[in-house]
Amino acid sequence: MTTPVPVGIIGAGRIAQIHAKALAHLIPSANPIAIADINLDAARQLASELGIEHAYDDHRQILKNPAIEAVIICSSTDTHAPFMIQAAEAGKHIFCEKPISINLGLIDEALDVVKQHGVKLQIGFHKRFDKGYRDARQLIESGAYGEPRILNLTSRDPAPPSLDYLKGSGGIFLDMTIHDFDMVRYLMGCEVEEVYAVGGVMVDPKIGSYANDIDTTIITLKFENGAIGTINNCRQSEYGYDQRVEWFGSKGSIQVENEKTSTLVTSNNDGISSAKPPYFFLERYMDAYQAELEAFIQMLLDDSEPEVTGLDGRMPVVIGLAAWKSYREGRPVKLSEIDG
Amino acid sequence: MTTPVPVGIIGAGRIAQIHAKALAHLIPSANPIAIADINLDAARQLASELGIEHAYDDHRQILKNPAIEAVIICSSTDTHAPFMIQAAEAGKHIFCEKPISINLGLIDEALDVVKQHGVKLQIGFHKRFDKGYRDARQLIESGAYGEPRILNLTSRDPAPPSLDYLKGSGGIFLDMTIHDFDMVRYLMGCEVEEVYAVGGVMVDPKIGSYANDIDTTIITLKFENGAIGTINNCRQSEYGYDQRVEWFGSKGSIQVENEKTSTLVTSNNDGISSAKPPYFFLERYMDAYQAELEAFIQMLLDDSEPEVTGLDGRMPVVIGLAAWKSYREGRPVKLSEIDG
Amino acid sequence: MTTPVPVGIIGAGRIAQIHAKALAHLIPSANPIAIADINLDAARQLASELGIEHAYDDHRQILKNPAIEAVIICSSTDTHAPFMIQAAEAGKHIFCEKPISINLGLIDEALDVVKQHGVKLQIGFHKRFDKGYRDARQLIESGAYGEPRILNLTSRDPAPPSLDYLKGSGGIFLDMTIHDFDMVRYLMGCEVEEVYAVGGVMVDPKIGSYANDIDTTIITLKFENGAIGTINNCRQSEYGYDQRVEWFGSKGSIQVENEKTSTLVTSNNDGISSAKPPYFFLERYMDAYQAELEAFIQMLLDDSEPEVTGLDGRMPVVIGLAAWKSYREGRPVKLSEIDG
Amino acid sequence: MTTPVPVGIIGAGRIAQIHAKALAHLIPSANPIAIADINLDAARQLASELGIEHAYDDHRQILKNPAIEAVIICSSTDTHAPFMIQAAEAGKHIFCEKPISINLGLIDEALDVVKQHGVKLQIGFHKRFDKGYRDARQLIESGAYGEPRILNLTSRDPAPPSLDYLKGSGGIFLDMTIHDFDMVRYLMGCEVEEVYAVGGVMVDPKIGSYANDIDTTIITLKFENGAIGTINNCRQSEYGYDQRVEWFGSKGSIQVENEKTSTLVTSNNDGISSAKPPYFFLERYMDAYQAELEAFIQMLLDDSEPEVTGLDGRMPVVIGLAAWKSYREGRPVKLSEIDG
C-alpha cells in the first residue's frame, strides 16, 4: 500500500469539516495531520474529533510544516487567493474551494504564482465529481447522442443564505450561478461566448434593498461551438434543492434528474405522490465532496493533471462578471468584453 | 374500397352503445343496420342517434334479416349462449361479449353449434386489443427477455358494482378475474395447470352476506410451461382502476404500468404529485373496445381466424371454476379436476 | 335537445379533415352541412365520407347559404384574414385557424371588420384545450402554488416540414413558436413585455440557405407581472414530439410532462426503458382539436365569449415579430417597439 | 458526550468488515476494541486497517475481556446460536446476524439463555432500518391509508450464490425469503397464519440437482389480521437487485420502489431509458447496515428495548420451515403445524 499523502486543512468551518472527515476516515490514501483556523477552538475540536495531530490558529504553521505535502484551502473566500499564493510559495500542492476570488486580477496573480512554483492545483467544483454529471459528460463525449444543440441547467436552492452573507458574496452570478457556469463548460466541452441575463428580486425584497443582489435569474448562453443554452436559478424553492440538467443533441437528449429522498410512492384519491429531492447541497453532493478529494490525492500520487484546473476556476468568474454586466446594462455581453 | 360488412347489434345497454358508436362512426368497414333490444325504446333511441336503419324488440328479427352477415351479441350474460346458438343456426358470424356463460356445459353446447355451422366467432376479451398488452406479448414472444419465470397481474376496480349485480354474476372469479385469466393465457402462451385462491370480504360485508361473494383475492398460478404467477384483485381501490402486468423472464422483465389521466406533475413542500389512473374500464379501454371490433370485421373480410377464439372464451371459465373450488376447499386445484 | 348549429367548413386539407370529422361524428351539437375547397374533388370526397350535404369549389357559396350560422376557416394561411372579413360581412360566426396572418396590418383590419359586424370569433390555438395545460392554468390561477417566478416551455418537433413550406411560413417564430407565445400568455395570465432570441441552423443547412429561416432557438421572456421565462424550440427531435411546460412559483412548481405512447416498461442489463412521446401534433392533440370546436359551438349556443379571442390571435404575432427583430439585431426587443 | 460503548466483533468476513468499519468510523458512540476470527490473519488485517486494538483467533478472548460490553456476532450461521449462548453467559449484550439458526430447537435454547442472563439482544434484520421501509411502516401505522388488504413483496437477486453456499444454507426460504418473512411481519404488524409456496428450478439446474434447492418461488400468505399477500423471489435478475414492496389498504396504497444507480435519463429513437437498481445488497443497504448498529448501540445507552427482538429472529424461521413443508407437500401450511 502507498504511504498516505500528508495534508493540512486550512479552515474549520462547515465545508472544512466535511473535507476533514472524508480525509480522516474515508480516504485511506490521505493522512490529515493538521488543521488551522483563526478560531483555534474550532480547529482543536475538529482535530480532536477526527484524531488529527495538530491544531493551529495560523495557517502559516501548516505551510511551515515540512511533513505536509498538500493543503486543503477551505477558509473564507477572500483568503483563497492570498493563501493559495503563500501555499505555492511554500511548495505545497493545493486544493482550493471555489471561487478563487471574485476579482479577476487576484485570480490571475494567484494562478501565476502557482504556475511559477510548479505546484499542483485543483479547484473545488465538486459537482464535476457527481456520478450523474460524470455519466452525462461521458455520454455526450461518446457522440452517441449527436452534436450538441441546447443545454439547459436548473439550479434552485431551498432557501436563501443570510442577507449578510449575500452582501459579501459577489452576488448571485458569482456565488450561486458560478457552479452552473462551471457545469456548462464541463458538459459542453467548450467556452461560453456570450451571455444575456434577466431576473429580479422575487424571494425577499431585502435581497435587493440590503444586499444589492437579485434572487431569481435566467441566463441565456451562446457557446463557441454554436450551441445555445439557459441557466435557471432561484434562491428559494418550496420543494427543495432542484438540480437538473438537460442536454439536447442531434441524436437524442440526456437529462440528469433530481434525486429523491426516498423511493416511497403513495396513491390515494388525491393522486400519486413521491418524495422531494434532498434538502440541499450537503445532502445532495456528499459523495461528490468525497470524490473530489480522492481525485486530488490520487492526482498527487500519480503525478497527473488535475481534473479541475486553475483555468476552470477562472472562467466561471469571467462568465459571472459578464452576467452581471449583462443584467445591469440589459443587453447580451460577450466574454471578450470582460476578458479582452 | 371494400363494401362495409352489414352487422346487427343485439343489446342496447352500456357496452352495446360503445360498440354501436364504434361501428357507426369509427369503423368504415362496418355497416350497422339494425339494433335489437327487449327494451324497444332503448333500441330506437340508439338507432336514431347513430343513423341506424332498423330498431327491433326481438333479436330474431336480426337473425332473420338476410342482409345481415354478422351479429354483435352484447345482451345480458345469460342470453349469450342461447343467442350464439341461434345466430350460428341462422348462419351469422358472431362477436360475443364475455363470458359465453358461467356454465361449462352451456359453453360447450354453444361452441359445438358454432362449429357445426362453420360461422366465425370472436369473444369480447377487449384487453387483448390494448396497445400495451399487445406490445408486451410481442416482446415476450420475441424471446428478447428470455424464458418466462413469473407473471404477476394486478386488477383493482375503483368501486364494486351493485350487490344485485354481484349476486347474479357468478362471483369474483367468473366476473372480474376472468379477464385476468384470459390475460395470463394471452401473455404466457400456454395453459394454466393449477390455481390456489385466497381472499375474503374486505370492502363491504354485504358482498359476503348478501351476494355470497368475496371482494379481494390473490390467485397463485402454475403454468404448463413451468412458470408461476399471481393475480391480485380487489373490488375497490381508492386511487382508481389499477391495471398492471409484470412478466419476469430469464433476460429481463416487461411491465405494463398504469396510464395516468394527465401528465401534470406538481411539486411543493409535501412532495411530488402526479395524476391518478383513468377511473374505470370505459376510460381505460375505449381504444381497445374499438380495436376488437375492427379486428372482428377485418377477420370477416379476410376470411381469417379470430384473435380470440371459442376456446379462449371457454378456458377462463374453467380457471374461474377451479379458483372457486380452491377458495372453498382451501387447497390448490388442478384444472383437470374441473375439466377432466 | 338543442338544434345542432349548422356550420360550413372552408378548406379540405389535413386540419380541415380533422375538424370536419369531429363536427360530423363527435360533436352532436354541430351540424356540418357544407365544405368548400378550391380543389372541388377534395371537398366532394370529404363531404361524401362524412355524409355532408354540399361540396363547393368556392367558399363564397358557403357564405351565401343563409342556413349556415358559422364557418370554420382552415384554408391556407394567406386566406385567413380575407375570408374572415368576408365571413364577418356575411354575418357568419367564425372559427379561424392560427395565425390570422403574419402581417399585423391585415390582422387589425380583419379584427376591425369582425368587431363592426358583431360576429363571434375564436382562433384555433388548440393547445389551450388540452387537458394538461388547462389543469395547469387552473392550478396556477388557484394560487395554491404561489406567485409566478419562472415559466419554461419546451417545444420540439420530430422532423422539419418541407423547405418550401418553411419558405412561406413566416419563419420559426411565426410558424412554430407562435403556439408557445400563445401558451405563455395563457398560463401567465399577462402580456409579454420583452423578448430576446438566440438560435441558429443546426438541423439542416438548407433551412438557412433556401428558406432563410432558423431551426433551433431559445427565446428569453420578460412578463408584465415581473416573472421571467424561456421557450425552447427545435424543428427536429430524435425521440419525437417534445411538449413540456414548467411553471415555477413561490409555493411550488407545476409541470406538464410529455405523454408516452405506451405504459410499457422493460428492464434488462442495459437499464430500464419506456416508450417515446406521441410522434407529432396529430397524435398528441387530437382530443384538443375536438375540444376547441366543442367550445366554439357551445359558445355560440350559450351566446358567451370565446375562450380564444381575436386579441389572443393577434398578440402571438406581435411577439413573433419582436422575436425576429431581436434575433436579427442581437438584442432584447420590447413589444412596444413592434406595436407602439 | 457519552462514553462510547466498548464492543467486540466476532467474525472478520464480508459482513463483519462492514460492521467493523461502521463501528470504527461512523458511529461515534461505539468503540470497537477487539475482533476475533478463526482466521487470525483476517482479524489482524481488519483490526490494523481500522485502528482496533486487539485481534484474536478465538471469540472467547472477546467474551473474557471485561472491558467489552457488547458483541457483534457475524461469524458463520452455524456458530450464531452457540456464540449467542456463550456471550449471554459472559454477560455481554448481543447483536447477532440473521438467522439465529435454521434449527428451531437451537433458536429456542439460545433465546432462553439470553433471557435467563438478562442481556439485550438485537437480530440483524437490516432492512428494518432502511429509510424507505421505515417510512412505509410509519405511514401504514398512521392509518392514513386505511386497513390493510394486500401486501406484495418482490425480492430478486442479481445472481445466485455458489452452489456450495446454497447446499448449506437451509434453502431459499431460510436463506433468502427469510428477509421477506421478517419484512411482512414488520410492515403488517401481525403474525403470518398460513403459507402456500410454489416454485422451481429456473435459473440453474444444479441448484436443484446439487444443492437440492429451488431458485424461483412465490409464497402466498394469510395474515392473522385477515389480510393476504405474496412474496416473489428469484435468485437471478438480469436488471439487478429488485427490492420492492406494495402495501394496499382501504384508503390507498404505499409502494417502496427500487432505487436507481443514477438519475440519468436518455431519450432517443429507441425510447426513454434510465438506470438500473443498485447491483446487490451491499450497494442497496449500506445505510441500513450502519443504522441497525447505531440503533443497537443507542439501545444499550438508553437501556431501552431492541427494535428487532429474539422473537423477530425466530418467527421468520418458523415461516420458512412452513414454506418448505408447503412446497414439498403441495398444500397450504399453517404456522401452527410447525410451531404447535
mmCIF file with all atom_site columns, C-alpha atoms in Angstrom, chain A residues 253-316:
data_model
loop_
_atom_site.group_PDB
_atom_site.id
_atom_site.type_symbol
_atom_site.label_atom_id
_atom_site.label_alt_id
_atom_site.label_comp_id
_atom_site.label_asym_id
_atom_site.label_entity_id
_atom_site.label_seq_id
_atom_site.pdbx_PDB_ins_code
_atom_site.Cartn_x
_atom_site.Cartn_y
_atom_site.Cartn_z
_atom_site.occupancy
_atom_site.B_iso_or_equiv
_atom_site.pdbx_formal_charge
_atom_site.auth_seq_id
_atom_site.auth_comp_id
_atom_site.auth_asym_id
_atom_site.auth_atom_id
_atom_site.pdbx_PDB_model_num
ATOM 1  C CA . SER A 1 253 ? -31.241 14.016 -25.207 1.00 0.00 ? 253 SER A CA 1
ATOM 2  C CA . ILE A 1 254 ? -29.504 13.375 -21.900 1.00 0.00 ? 254 ILE A CA 1
ATOM 3  C CA . GLN A 1 255 ? -31.106 14.514 -18.676 1.00 0.00 ? 255 GLN A CA 1
ATOM 4  C CA . VAL A 1 256 ? -29.867 14.429 -15.113 1.00 0.00 ? 256 VAL A CA 1
ATOM 5  C CA . GLU A 1 257 ? -32.996 14.389 -12.992 1.00 0.00 ? 257 GLU A CA 1
ATOM 6  C CA . ASN A 1 258 ? -33.355 15.214 -9.317  1.00 0.00 ? 258 ASN A CA 1
ATOM 7  C CA . GLU A 1 259 ? -32.676 12.514 -6.790  1.00 0.00 ? 259 GLU A CA 1
ATOM 8  C CA . LYS A 1 260 ? -35.426 11.774 -4.293  1.00 0.00 ? 260 LYS A CA 1
ATOM 9  C CA . THR A 1 261 ? -35.014 11.293 -0.563  1.00 0.00 ? 261 THR A CA 1
ATOM 10 C CA . SER A 1 262 ? -36.915 8.029  -0.651  1.00 0.00 ? 262 SER A CA 1
ATOM 11 C CA . THR A 1 263 ? -38.421 5.657  -3.171  1.00 0.00 ? 263 THR A CA 1
ATOM 12 C CA . LEU A 1 264 ? -41.792 5.665  -1.429  1.00 0.00 ? 264 LEU A CA 1
ATOM 13 C CA . VAL A 1 265 ? -44.794 6.156  -3.695  1.00 0.00 ? 265 VAL A CA 1
ATOM 14 C CA . THR A 1 266 ? -48.218 6.656  -2.176  1.00 0.00 ? 266 THR A CA 1
ATOM 15 C CA . SER A 1 267 ? -51.518 6.543  -4.047  1.00 0.00 ? 267 SER A CA 1
ATOM 16 C CA . ASN A 1 268 ? -54.909 7.677  -2.885  1.00 0.00 ? 268 ASN A CA 1
ATOM 17 C CA . ASN A 1 269 ? -57.881 9.662  -4.027  1.00 0.00 ? 269 ASN A CA 1
ATOM 18 C CA . ASP A 1 270 ? -55.732 12.789 -4.379  1.00 0.00 ? 270 ASP A CA 1
ATOM 19 C CA . GLY A 1 271 ? -53.258 11.216 -6.798  1.00 0.00 ? 271 GLY A CA 1
ATOM 20 C CA . ILE A 1 272 ? -49.849 9.582  -6.779  1.00 0.00 ? 272 ILE A CA 1
ATOM 21 C CA . SER A 1 273 ? -47.152 11.111 -4.576  1.00 0.00 ? 273 SER A CA 1
ATOM 22 C CA . SER A 1 274 ? -43.434 10.659 -4.222  1.00 0.00 ? 274 SER A CA 1
ATOM 23 C CA . ALA A 1 275 ? -40.652 12.174 -2.155  1.00 0.00 ? 275 ALA A CA 1
ATOM 24 C CA . LYS A 1 276 ? -38.917 15.513 -2.574  1.00 0.00 ? 276 LYS A CA 1
ATOM 25 C CA . PRO A 1 277 ? -35.282 15.982 -3.624  1.00 0.00 ? 277 PRO A CA 1
ATOM 26 C CA . PRO A 1 278 ? -32.568 16.020 -0.953  1.00 0.00 ? 278 PRO A CA 1
ATOM 27 C CA . TYR A 1 279 ? -32.850 19.253 1.015   1.00 0.00 ? 279 TYR A CA 1
ATOM 28 C CA . PHE A 1 280 ? -29.647 20.998 -0.036  1.00 0.00 ? 280 PHE A CA 1
ATOM 29 C CA . PHE A 1 281 ? -26.101 20.574 -1.283  1.00 0.00 ? 281 PHE A CA 1
ATOM 30 C CA . LEU A 1 282 ? -24.750 18.733 1.725   1.00 0.00 ? 282 LEU A CA 1
ATOM 31 C CA . GLU A 1 283 ? -27.384 16.025 1.376   1.00 0.00 ? 283 GLU A CA 1
ATOM 32 C CA . ARG A 1 284 ? -27.205 16.004 -2.415  1.00 0.00 ? 284 ARG A CA 1
ATOM 33 C CA . TYR A 1 285 ? -23.469 16.109 -3.015  1.00 0.00 ? 285 TYR A CA 1
ATOM 34 C CA . MET A 1 286 ? -21.836 14.350 -0.046  1.00 0.00 ? 286 MET A CA 1
ATOM 35 C CA . ASP A 1 287 ? -20.448 11.647 -2.330  1.00 0.00 ? 287 ASP A CA 1
ATOM 36 C CA . ALA A 1 288 ? -19.113 14.262 -4.741  1.00 0.00 ? 288 ALA A CA 1
ATOM 37 C CA . TYR A 1 289 ? -17.295 16.108 -1.940  1.00 0.00 ? 289 TYR A CA 1
ATOM 38 C CA . GLN A 1 290 ? -15.506 12.902 -1.054  1.00 0.00 ? 290 GLN A CA 1
ATOM 39 C CA . ALA A 1 291 ? -14.802 12.002 -4.682  1.00 0.00 ? 291 ALA A CA 1
ATOM 40 C CA . GLU A 1 292 ? -13.175 15.340 -5.495  1.00 0.00 ? 292 GLU A CA 1
ATOM 41 C CA . LEU A 1 293 ? -10.700 14.892 -2.645  1.00 0.00 ? 293 LEU A CA 1
ATOM 42 C CA . GLU A 1 294 ? -9.982  11.308 -3.632  1.00 0.00 ? 294 GLU A CA 1
ATOM 43 C CA . ALA A 1 295 ? -9.232  12.559 -7.137  1.00 0.00 ? 295 ALA A CA 1
ATOM 44 C CA . PHE A 1 296 ? -6.989  15.285 -5.734  1.00 0.00 ? 296 PHE A CA 1
ATOM 45 C CA . ILE A 1 297 ? -4.973  12.843 -3.611  1.00 0.00 ? 297 ILE A CA 1
ATOM 46 C CA . GLN A 1 298 ? -4.796  10.330 -6.457  1.00 0.00 ? 298 GLN A CA 1
ATOM 47 C CA . MET A 1 299 ? -3.565  13.034 -8.825  1.00 0.00 ? 299 MET A CA 1
ATOM 48 C CA . LEU A 1 300 ? -0.726  13.770 -6.394  1.00 0.00 ? 300 LEU A CA 1
ATOM 49 C CA . LEU A 1 301 ? 0.143   10.091 -6.098  1.00 0.00 ? 301 LEU A CA 1
ATOM 50 C CA . ASP A 1 302 ? 0.040   9.620  -9.872  1.00 0.00 ? 302 ASP A CA 1
ATOM 51 C CA . ASP A 1 303 ? 1.733   12.922 -10.639 1.00 0.00 ? 303 ASP A CA 1
ATOM 52 C CA . SER A 1 304 ? -1.024  13.510 -13.176 1.00 0.00 ? 304 SER A CA 1
ATOM 53 C CA . GLU A 1 305 ? -3.037  16.600 -14.138 1.00 0.00 ? 305 GLU A CA 1
ATOM 54 C CA . PRO A 1 306 ? -5.936  17.885 -12.029 1.00 0.00 ? 306 PRO A CA 1
ATOM 55 C CA . GLU A 1 307 ? -9.488  17.341 -13.238 1.00 0.00 ? 307 GLU A CA 1
ATOM 56 C CA . VAL A 1 308 ? -10.418 20.912 -12.309 1.00 0.00 ? 308 VAL A CA 1
ATOM 57 C CA . THR A 1 309 ? -7.653  23.307 -13.307 1.00 0.00 ? 309 THR A CA 1
ATOM 58 C CA . GLY A 1 310 ? -6.859  26.915 -12.459 1.00 0.00 ? 310 GLY A CA 1
ATOM 59 C CA . LEU A 1 311 ? -8.474  27.910 -15.760 1.00 0.00 ? 311 LEU A CA 1
ATOM 60 C CA . ASP A 1 312 ? -11.578 26.024 -14.683 1.00 0.00 ? 312 ASP A CA 1
ATOM 61 C CA . GLY A 1 313 ? -11.536 28.147 -11.551 1.00 0.00 ? 313 GLY A CA 1
ATOM 62 C CA . ARG A 1 314 ? -11.054 31.349 -13.512 1.00 0.00 ? 314 ARG A CA 1
ATOM 63 C CA . MET A 1 315 ? -13.558 31.070 -16.392 1.00 0.00 ? 315 MET A CA 1
ATOM 64 C CA . PRO A 1 316 ? -16.769 30.836 -14.319 1.00 0.00 ? 316 PRO A CA 1
#
